[in-house]
XYZ file of C-alpha atoms in Angstrom:
617
model
C 2.651 41.689 13.646
C 4.966 39.167 11.962
C 8.666 39.247 12.804
C 10.750 38.727 9.699
C 13.228 35.817 10.099
C 16.928 36.445 9.616
C 18.787 35.080 6.523
C 20.691 32.671 8.790
C 17.434 30.937 9.695
C 16.724 30.414 6.005
C 20.086 28.713 5.325
C 20.166 26.042 8.019
C 17.711 23.679 6.350
C 17.833 20.517 4.227
C 14.762 18.614 3.036
C 15.278 15.010 1.915
C 12.937 12.213 0.883
C 14.035 8.619 1.419
C 12.791 6.439 -1.440
C 13.314 2.759 -2.060
C 11.726 -0.483 -3.109
C 10.001 -2.471 -0.375
C 12.301 -4.435 1.989
C 15.481 -2.647 0.931
C 16.024 -1.290 4.464
C 14.665 2.247 4.207
C 12.790 2.265 7.531
C 15.767 0.656 9.267
C 18.032 3.409 7.936
C 15.636 6.057 9.257
C 15.775 4.301 12.650
C 19.554 4.656 12.627
C 19.455 8.335 11.693
C 16.975 9.119 14.456
C 18.878 7.156 17.104
C 22.259 8.665 16.220
C 20.763 12.183 16.237
C 20.220 11.736 19.994
C 16.490 12.417 19.932
C 15.915 9.530 22.374
C 17.109 9.446 25.959
C 17.837 5.746 25.541
C 18.331 4.822 21.849
C 18.487 1.104 22.657
C 15.008 1.275 24.201
C 13.522 2.984 21.127
C 13.180 -0.356 19.359
C 12.944 -0.888 15.612
C 10.647 0.385 12.845
C 10.261 3.594 14.843
C 8.488 5.471 12.051
C 6.044 2.606 11.384
C 3.722 3.522 14.214
C 0.464 1.811 13.215
C -0.372 -1.794 14.071
C -0.873 -2.643 10.399
C 2.570 -1.369 9.427
C 4.278 -3.288 12.208
C 2.350 -6.502 11.569
C 2.991 -6.474 7.830
C 6.509 -5.075 8.037
C 5.885 -2.404 5.396
C 5.514 1.369 5.370
C 2.007 2.363 4.307
C 1.841 6.108 4.991
C 4.370 8.845 4.302
C 5.677 10.460 7.490
C 7.798 13.408 8.562
C 10.613 13.656 11.069
C 13.565 15.970 11.615
C 17.064 15.775 13.043
C 19.805 18.336 13.644
C 23.345 17.560 12.490
C 26.282 19.984 12.539
C 23.904 22.837 13.275
C 21.719 22.076 10.243
C 18.115 20.931 10.538
C 17.405 17.989 8.211
C 13.723 17.342 7.500
C 13.249 13.662 6.657
C 10.296 12.476 4.553
C 9.834 8.718 4.939
C 7.920 7.163 2.029
C 6.371 3.729 1.358
C 8.319 1.256 -0.735
C 5.438 -0.755 -2.195
C 4.118 0.254 -5.616
C 0.503 0.089 -4.411
C 1.197 3.081 -2.159
C 2.907 5.117 -4.869
C 0.337 7.872 -4.341
C 1.867 8.483 -0.916
C 5.231 9.087 -2.606
C 3.881 11.254 -5.421
C 2.168 13.724 -3.116
C 5.126 14.358 -0.771
C 8.132 14.520 -3.100
C 7.473 18.197 -3.789
C 8.419 18.947 -0.164
C 12.002 17.753 -0.762
C 15.098 19.241 -2.394
C 17.068 16.007 -2.463
C 16.514 12.278 -2.081
C 18.266 9.213 -0.756
C 17.695 6.391 -3.247
C 18.151 3.210 -1.224
C 19.105 0.089 -3.202
C 19.651 -3.430 -1.876
C 23.225 -4.677 -2.460
C 21.870 -8.001 -3.717
C 18.625 -7.221 -5.538
C 19.655 -3.911 -7.066
C 17.125 -1.590 -8.729
C 13.572 -2.947 -8.759
C 10.360 -1.737 -10.488
C 9.414 0.658 -7.681
C 12.989 1.990 -7.703
C 12.548 3.037 -11.327
C 9.150 4.609 -10.673
C 10.101 6.766 -7.690
C 13.479 7.748 -9.127
C 11.805 8.943 -12.329
C 9.441 11.126 -10.300
C 12.281 12.489 -8.159
C 14.464 13.389 -11.140
C 11.532 15.005 -12.962
C 11.070 17.273 -9.923
C 14.772 18.173 -9.993
C 15.669 16.522 -6.666
C 19.384 16.033 -6.044
C 19.941 12.256 -5.611
C 22.292 10.335 -3.341
C 22.452 6.587 -4.012
C 22.677 4.478 -0.853
C 23.687 0.843 -1.405
C 22.424 -1.002 1.659
C 23.055 -4.459 3.143
C 26.626 -4.675 1.826
C 27.370 -7.238 4.550
C 25.172 -9.924 2.970
C 27.184 -12.976 1.804
C 25.913 -12.679 -1.768
C 26.147 -8.876 -1.930
C 27.383 -7.472 -5.239
C 27.665 -3.698 -4.658
C 29.709 -3.005 -7.813
C 27.122 -4.741 -10.007
C 24.291 -2.900 -8.241
C 25.973 0.479 -8.769
C 26.416 -0.359 -12.465
C 22.716 -1.249 -12.780
C 21.789 1.957 -10.991
C 23.933 3.975 -13.421
C 22.026 2.363 -16.308
C 18.788 3.357 -14.598
C 19.924 6.977 -14.305
C 20.847 6.978 -17.997
C 17.259 6.003 -18.818
C 15.577 8.474 -16.463
C 17.813 11.536 -16.072
C 16.355 14.815 -17.335
C 19.543 16.877 -16.837
C 23.192 15.912 -17.526
C 24.324 16.729 -13.979
C 21.897 14.127 -12.588
C 24.183 11.423 -13.980
C 26.943 12.504 -11.576
C 25.498 11.124 -8.358
C 27.407 10.222 -5.186
C 27.257 6.709 -3.715
C 27.257 5.823 -0.016
C 27.421 2.233 1.263
C 25.587 1.233 4.426
C 24.595 -1.509 6.801
C 21.448 0.166 8.069
C 20.774 -2.547 10.642
C 24.091 -1.720 12.346
C 23.868 2.036 11.758
C 27.093 2.201 9.715
C 27.998 4.012 6.489
C 31.036 4.639 4.306
C 32.168 5.867 0.907
C 33.436 2.401 -0.054
C 31.761 -0.958 0.482
C 34.686 -2.280 2.538
C 35.464 0.915 4.461
C 32.438 1.618 6.622
C 32.605 3.903 9.645
C 31.111 2.933 12.982
C 28.204 5.348 12.520
C 26.211 7.158 9.822
C 28.303 10.342 9.770
C 29.576 9.750 6.194
C 25.969 9.680 4.995
C 24.997 12.776 6.983
C 28.078 14.634 5.719
C 27.114 13.698 2.161
C 23.598 15.046 2.698
C 24.950 18.434 3.817
C 27.414 18.484 0.922
C 25.089 17.401 -1.909
C 21.507 18.313 -1.028
C 20.934 22.002 -1.794
C 19.347 24.512 0.510
C 15.646 25.060 -0.229
C 15.173 27.033 -3.446
C 12.500 29.384 -2.137
C 11.595 33.064 -2.050
C 11.921 34.177 1.601
C 10.595 37.687 0.945
C 7.636 36.908 -1.309
C 3.977 36.655 -0.271
C 3.311 33.514 1.744
C 2.525 30.285 -0.162
C 2.404 26.589 0.785
C 0.874 23.558 -0.900
C -0.789 20.941 1.302
C 0.939 17.599 0.765
C -0.444 15.716 3.752
C -3.156 15.945 6.391
C -3.260 15.098 10.073
C -5.774 15.486 12.870
C -5.599 16.790 16.429
C -8.530 16.161 18.791
C -8.247 19.705 20.171
C -7.175 21.758 17.160
C -8.857 19.817 14.358
C -7.433 19.238 10.901
C -3.685 19.751 10.401
C -2.325 20.848 7.000
C 1.271 19.750 6.286
C 3.491 21.150 3.540
C 6.697 22.989 2.704
C 6.622 26.786 2.578
C 7.348 27.795 -1.020
C 7.737 31.490 -0.327
C 7.433 34.026 2.444
C 6.989 33.441 6.155
C 4.050 33.391 8.541
C 3.156 33.853 12.176
C 0.332 32.667 14.384
C -2.728 34.841 13.833
C -2.000 35.662 10.179
C -4.984 35.628 7.824
C -4.423 33.268 4.874
C -6.487 32.084 1.907
C -7.191 28.390 1.235
C -7.604 27.887 -2.542
C -8.867 24.436 -3.610
C -8.717 22.719 -7.008
C -11.986 24.389 -8.092
C -10.643 27.867 -7.362
C -12.821 28.382 -4.297
C -11.149 30.757 -1.821
C -11.766 30.627 1.943
C -9.882 33.079 4.161
C -9.150 31.940 7.714
C -6.778 32.667 10.573
C -3.743 30.521 11.430
C -4.414 29.195 14.924
C -1.115 27.323 15.451
C 2.136 26.506 13.661
C 4.281 23.437 14.262
C 7.600 22.384 12.823
C 9.062 18.902 13.065
C 11.594 17.974 15.742
C 12.578 14.328 15.956
C 9.400 12.262 15.744
C 7.227 14.961 17.273
C 6.085 18.463 16.409
C 7.289 21.653 18.057
C 4.950 24.636 18.424
C 6.489 27.846 17.056
C 5.302 31.417 16.587
C 6.935 31.966 13.185
C 7.900 29.696 10.276
C 10.297 30.440 7.422
C 10.373 29.660 3.712
C 11.777 26.220 2.968
C 10.720 24.590 6.239
C 8.096 21.865 6.468
C 5.247 22.960 8.705
C 2.013 21.648 10.185
C -0.554 24.397 10.666
C -4.138 24.503 11.959
C -7.031 26.840 11.433
C -8.254 25.423 8.115
C -11.012 22.860 8.841
C -11.690 22.286 5.129
C -8.044 21.815 4.095
C -7.513 19.341 1.250
C -4.405 17.654 -0.144
C -3.151 19.535 -3.200
C -4.805 22.830 -2.205
C -2.746 26.019 -1.854
C -2.690 28.178 1.277
C -1.482 31.642 0.390
C -1.476 35.345 1.102
C -5.049 36.593 0.445
C -3.658 39.510 -1.569
C -1.748 37.107 -3.847
C -3.917 33.970 -4.243
C -1.531 32.247 -6.663
C -2.384 28.543 -7.026
C 0.405 25.979 -7.310
C 0.056 23.222 -9.951
C -2.012 20.208 -8.902
C -0.120 17.197 -7.575
C -0.029 14.560 -10.337
C -1.261 11.163 -9.148
C -1.293 7.971 -11.195
C -4.764 6.609 -11.941
C -6.152 3.506 -10.125
C -5.896 0.134 -11.851
C -8.209 -2.129 -9.803
C -11.695 -1.715 -8.397
C -14.122 -3.625 -6.207
C -17.393 -2.849 -4.467
C -18.090 -2.176 -0.792
C -21.637 -2.947 0.279
C -23.759 -3.230 3.399
C -23.474 -6.700 4.914
C -26.547 -8.718 3.895
C -25.682 -12.080 5.438
C -27.903 -13.728 8.096
C -25.191 -12.888 10.666
C -25.137 -9.166 9.795
C -25.035 -6.634 12.621
C -23.747 -8.970 15.323
C -20.075 -7.990 15.418
C -19.623 -4.562 13.827
C -20.234 -1.214 15.478
C -20.827 0.512 12.120
C -22.898 -1.390 9.582
C -25.387 0.979 7.895
C -25.077 2.396 4.361
C -24.806 5.939 5.750
C -21.908 4.992 8.036
C -20.179 3.068 5.233
C -20.570 5.959 2.800
C -19.248 8.533 5.291
C -16.209 6.389 6.104
C -15.305 5.740 2.461
C -15.596 9.370 1.420
C -13.655 10.447 4.521
C -10.836 8.175 3.362
C -10.524 10.280 0.196
C -9.290 13.218 2.273
C -6.001 11.479 3.101
C -5.800 8.529 0.667
C -5.035 10.642 -2.377
C -4.831 7.816 -4.946
C -8.166 6.227 -3.955
C -11.445 6.780 -5.837
C -14.966 6.202 -4.475
C -18.166 6.375 -6.531
C -21.815 5.549 -5.965
C -23.438 2.714 -7.924
C -27.019 2.069 -9.046
C -27.534 0.366 -5.670
C -27.900 2.797 -2.771
C -26.005 0.580 -0.325
C -23.131 -0.425 -2.657
C -20.096 1.753 -3.535
C -17.395 1.301 -6.151
C -13.869 1.751 -4.735
C -10.811 1.988 -7.004
C -7.180 1.732 -5.932
C -3.628 1.258 -7.151
C -3.493 -2.482 -6.547
C -4.692 -5.418 -4.510
C -2.606 -4.485 -1.459
C -3.800 -0.869 -1.558
C -7.435 -2.037 -1.404
C -6.838 -4.780 1.169
C -5.151 -2.310 3.554
C -8.272 -0.127 3.404
C -10.466 -3.163 4.127
C -8.285 -4.251 7.049
C -8.162 -0.713 8.477
C -11.941 -0.354 8.392
C -12.610 -3.713 10.031
C -10.219 -2.801 12.851
C -12.197 0.404 13.337
C -15.385 -1.596 13.897
C -16.943 -1.516 10.422
C -18.905 -4.427 8.990
C -19.468 -4.764 5.227
C -19.073 -7.053 2.223
C -16.727 -6.693 -0.765
C -16.588 -8.173 -4.249
C -13.760 -9.680 -6.267
C -11.201 -7.106 -7.498
C -11.371 -6.422 -11.230
C -9.189 -4.443 -13.586
C -10.122 -0.943 -14.763
C -10.027 -0.740 -18.562
C -10.162 2.261 -20.896
C -11.344 2.817 -24.449
C -8.749 4.564 -26.634
C -9.565 5.228 -30.287
C -12.401 2.764 -30.098
C -10.199 -0.034 -28.712
C -10.339 -1.479 -25.199
C -6.985 -1.167 -23.418
C -5.913 -2.524 -20.042
C -3.127 -1.673 -17.562
C 0.104 -3.613 -18.011
C 2.881 -4.020 -15.442
C 6.597 -4.743 -15.429
C 7.024 -7.831 -13.250
C 10.397 -8.787 -11.762
C 10.809 -12.214 -10.153
C 13.895 -13.406 -8.276
C 14.101 -17.138 -7.629
C 16.501 -20.080 -7.904
C 17.256 -22.135 -11.021
C 15.157 -25.076 -9.842
C 11.891 -23.134 -10.152
C 12.429 -21.225 -13.408
C 10.223 -23.642 -15.361
C 7.413 -23.527 -12.796
C 7.485 -19.731 -12.646
C 7.523 -19.353 -16.441
C 4.524 -21.659 -16.795
C 2.674 -19.928 -13.969
C 2.957 -16.412 -15.402
C 2.618 -17.627 -18.987
C -0.891 -18.825 -18.192
C -1.632 -15.234 -17.120
C -0.700 -13.663 -20.469
C 2.815 -12.649 -19.403
C 5.596 -12.029 -21.954
C 9.219 -12.592 -20.949
C 11.436 -9.532 -21.358
C 14.696 -10.700 -19.826
C 16.325 -13.519 -17.843
C 19.637 -13.147 -16.010
C 21.496 -15.920 -14.160
C 24.116 -14.648 -11.705
C 26.125 -17.884 -11.973
C 25.458 -18.732 -8.312
C 22.079 -20.394 -8.779
C 19.950 -17.248 -8.569
C 17.871 -16.120 -11.532
C 16.061 -12.846 -12.237
C 13.102 -13.044 -14.631
C 11.403 -9.963 -16.049
C 7.967 -10.017 -17.684
C 5.322 -7.715 -19.088
C 1.992 -8.863 -17.639
C -1.574 -7.499 -17.526
C -2.515 -6.123 -14.104
C -5.384 -8.635 -13.881
C -2.795 -11.409 -14.231
C -1.334 -10.341 -10.883
C -4.568 -11.014 -8.987
C -3.866 -14.101 -6.926
C -0.374 -14.519 -8.397
C 1.581 -13.932 -5.193
C 0.069 -16.883 -3.332
C 0.443 -19.171 -6.353
C 4.045 -18.015 -6.778
C 4.986 -18.709 -3.151
C 3.400 -22.151 -3.413
C 5.061 -22.964 -6.740
C 8.529 -21.909 -5.548
C 8.106 -23.262 -1.996
C 8.852 -19.786 -0.698
C 12.147 -19.507 -2.591
C 11.711 -16.188 -4.314
C 10.349 -12.674 -4.375
C 8.308 -10.718 -6.869
C 7.569 -7.048 -7.505
C 5.755 -5.119 -10.208
C 5.130 -1.593 -11.431
C 2.584 -0.124 -13.811
C 4.157 0.726 -17.181
C 1.165 1.799 -19.253
C -1.844 0.528 -21.175
C -1.997 -1.991 -24.025
C -4.844 -3.546 -26.047
C -6.892 -6.163 -24.184
C -4.840 -9.363 -24.275
C -7.617 -11.942 -24.064
C -9.169 -13.993 -21.320
C -7.108 -15.516 -18.541
C -8.172 -19.048 -17.670
C -8.845 -19.399 -13.969
C -7.447 -22.344 -12.037
C -10.045 -21.855 -9.333
C -12.108 -25.013 -8.677
C -15.581 -25.343 -7.168
C -16.604 -24.343 -3.672
C -18.172 -26.374 -0.886
C -21.262 -24.343 -0.028
C -23.253 -24.773 3.187
C -26.743 -26.032 2.358
C -28.100 -25.292 5.841
C -27.412 -22.817 8.634
C -26.325 -23.731 12.140
C -23.122 -24.748 13.892
C -20.431 -26.727 12.071
C -20.032 -30.152 13.680
C -17.227 -32.671 13.607
C -19.269 -35.271 11.724
C -20.369 -32.782 9.065
C -16.813 -31.487 8.621
C -15.458 -35.049 8.356
C -17.926 -35.785 5.549
C -16.939 -32.531 3.840
C -13.231 -33.347 4.020
C -13.864 -36.495 2.004
C -14.914 -34.179 -0.838
C -12.322 -31.393 -0.480
C -10.554 -28.879 1.759
C -12.535 -27.167 4.516
C -12.238 -23.598 5.792
C -14.096 -23.871 9.121
C -13.499 -25.581 12.466
C -16.045 -27.374 14.670
C -18.213 -24.894 16.539
C -18.142 -22.256 13.798
C -21.496 -20.651 13.087
C -22.428 -20.956 9.404
C -25.389 -19.992 7.243
C -26.895 -21.269 4.008
C -24.836 -20.022 1.051
C -21.637 -19.580 3.073
C -18.519 -21.076 1.453
C -17.043 -23.606 3.855
C -14.414 -25.229 1.630
C -13.142 -26.059 -1.839
C -13.415 -29.228 -3.905
C -11.233 -30.484 -6.813
C -14.036 -30.351 -9.398
C -15.132 -27.215 -11.224
C -18.747 -27.033 -10.086
C -19.928 -25.906 -6.635
C -21.157 -28.577 -4.236
C -23.860 -27.925 -1.593
C -22.992 -29.728 1.631
C -24.488 -29.974 5.107
C -21.530 -29.167 7.341
C -23.850 -28.940 10.367
C -24.879 -32.590 10.098
C -24.670 -34.567 13.350
C -24.033 -38.277 13.696
C -27.217 -40.189 14.438
C -27.256 -41.733 17.905
C -28.448 -45.236 18.754
C -28.660 -47.225 21.953
C -25.279 -48.699 21.066
C -23.509 -45.373 20.394
C -22.721 -42.740 23.003
C -22.973 -39.031 22.245
C -19.217 -38.741 22.738
C -18.554 -40.994 19.733
C -18.605 -37.963 17.447
C -15.368 -36.705 18.981
C -13.493 -39.829 17.868
C -13.586 -38.734 14.220
C -10.250 -37.303 13.148
C -10.203 -34.054 11.202
C -7.614 -32.289 9.104
C -7.072 -28.771 10.500
C -9.041 -26.189 8.486
C -7.350 -23.948 5.937
C -7.630 -20.389 7.274
C -7.422 -17.838 4.468
C -5.900 -14.401 5.016
C -7.618 -11.270 3.740
C -5.572 -11.231 0.522
C -6.100 -14.969 -0.003
C -9.836 -14.515 0.494
C -9.957 -11.748 -2.130
C -7.972 -13.944 -4.536
C -10.346 -16.856 -3.945
C -13.506 -14.969 -4.931
C -15.381 -15.643 -8.166
C -17.749 -13.191 -9.814
C -20.784 -14.694 -8.069
C -19.207 -14.527 -4.604
C -18.599 -11.939 -1.888
C -16.349 -11.594 1.144
C -18.140 -10.710 4.369
C -15.836 -8.570 6.523
C -16.424 -7.964 10.238
C -14.112 -6.970 13.109
C -13.919 -10.630 14.154
C -14.389 -12.736 11.019
C -13.814 -13.037 7.288
C -16.537 -15.169 5.673
C -16.699 -16.221 2.034
C -20.247 -16.459 0.683
C -22.302 -16.703 -2.487
C -24.078 -13.553 -3.692
C -27.293 -15.599 -3.841
C -27.516 -17.586 -0.649
C -30.065 -20.293 -1.497
C -29.366 -23.186 -3.836
C -32.686 -22.648 -5.643
C -31.826 -18.993 -6.440
C -28.429 -19.958 -7.833
C -29.956 -22.743 -9.940
C -32.568 -20.383 -11.369
C -29.975 -17.800 -12.373
C -27.766 -20.516 -13.875
C -30.639 -21.826 -16.015
C -31.569 -18.319 -17.164
C -27.969 -17.671 -18.222
C -27.846 -20.990 -20.112
C -31.119 -20.154 -21.854
C -29.849 -16.740 -22.958
C -26.650 -18.320 -24.256
C -28.618 -20.738 -26.429
C -30.745 -17.991 -27.947
């Protein structure tokens, strides 16, 4: 029999989401809150990026998945929802904001509001969350906190849905040092001013403690002993272990099952409890078919909460079974059945991803929110032991009133005056339109553009090269516009291996006369594998496995005297950017290999001639 919680238990709760643009210090601020809440025996030994637990998050320095934690301050439990800052993972933000009653909007004291800042703030205000603006990194030499606050006020004017949302408090911080204050030059030695502001501004959960139980699943976890874990905030009522509840999915299907365990959040871990109250964020088990967005409720009152709105994908590519001559050597999972199961399993937690079958049984179409969103999935799967091949990303278009429309993004670029011309030319060739240009008078320039999403494919690497690393860029989807015409590719021809075998020094030296190479001596190659790039537009078959002929006057060690330029090793994102329509990227746990769809030179020639013949007729 359930024991009804007391009203005091209901009151001592605050639920906040921390939202920010990437690299504005959000995860560092969470580190400070956790350390100063004394959840670690030795805070100095806890390290940095505490919430970014996965290898991918630590290696890339970004938050990929939303996470939950909790601290206790002044007798009040504060549930913290940490969210990603990159626009490609906006789905992670959209599905968890409904667990919060307030939000900390973190803004860099130099960069100010960025595209992702606008996107997540708009969602938070639409949900009625009470905002607190946190201006971070006020110790930077070029910090301009007053200007940033003014820009943020303009942003609120554009996005606010209620007049009282325009009256937001501002806290200034140096998250790296764990300090906060109500003025930029009057910071305390800890984060107490921020915590006090949270208790003062963020309201208690607006819930019905006496109504029939109801919670919406916002996130999923997994326990090897208890199975699937459903995470969400209790909208009404309370529950105890052993209660019978109904799981209602998007199709209205109702499955009644027993709650086997209840956990609430305490620090970075979960605490097993017997009873949970309305307003708290819980993790419960007993529902093996739980899905994000579904409602778990009292069987006698199966009221379904509105579906969680998620922005549609903008890019797609194909995942297929690896068909190269080296297939099956490195991956533990390489069959179409294993690939299909893994991709559809990803849909259970990756709420903004879409997977569909194609007319080929061993090829699947995968759609995501951006290039980074898709590349993270690829990298995750290869680390798990999967082996497959992927195609070039392409934009997802729509037909509206008989007209083809494409996704368009708001692009913000920060650089220095010296590279304004190079940046403008670079994005101009990708159908970008300039919206604004602001010079801060200290040599730094902010450029804002409207650009088709397909114009962003490969832009980051070209931008870093063109500005010599002096700049940053960020974008956010703004809507759809009529197709803006073809974008001319600057990609030149590939050096394609004409024979299989082992790359040798002599063969690589001959290849480097014709272009840049991607492989080192001793690398195993196959016919049709891309081993480099040449300056001309057409592809060039080349025998990179060619050995130097020996004579009585030349020793076998003479080959080692040839001097080579070190190979260019492409990252996963660079490899995806490199691909043309007739090429694929072979992905294994150990290697990334660029290849032609058709491996033999004769097959490619035949297809080329057929295409030319059709064009003439």
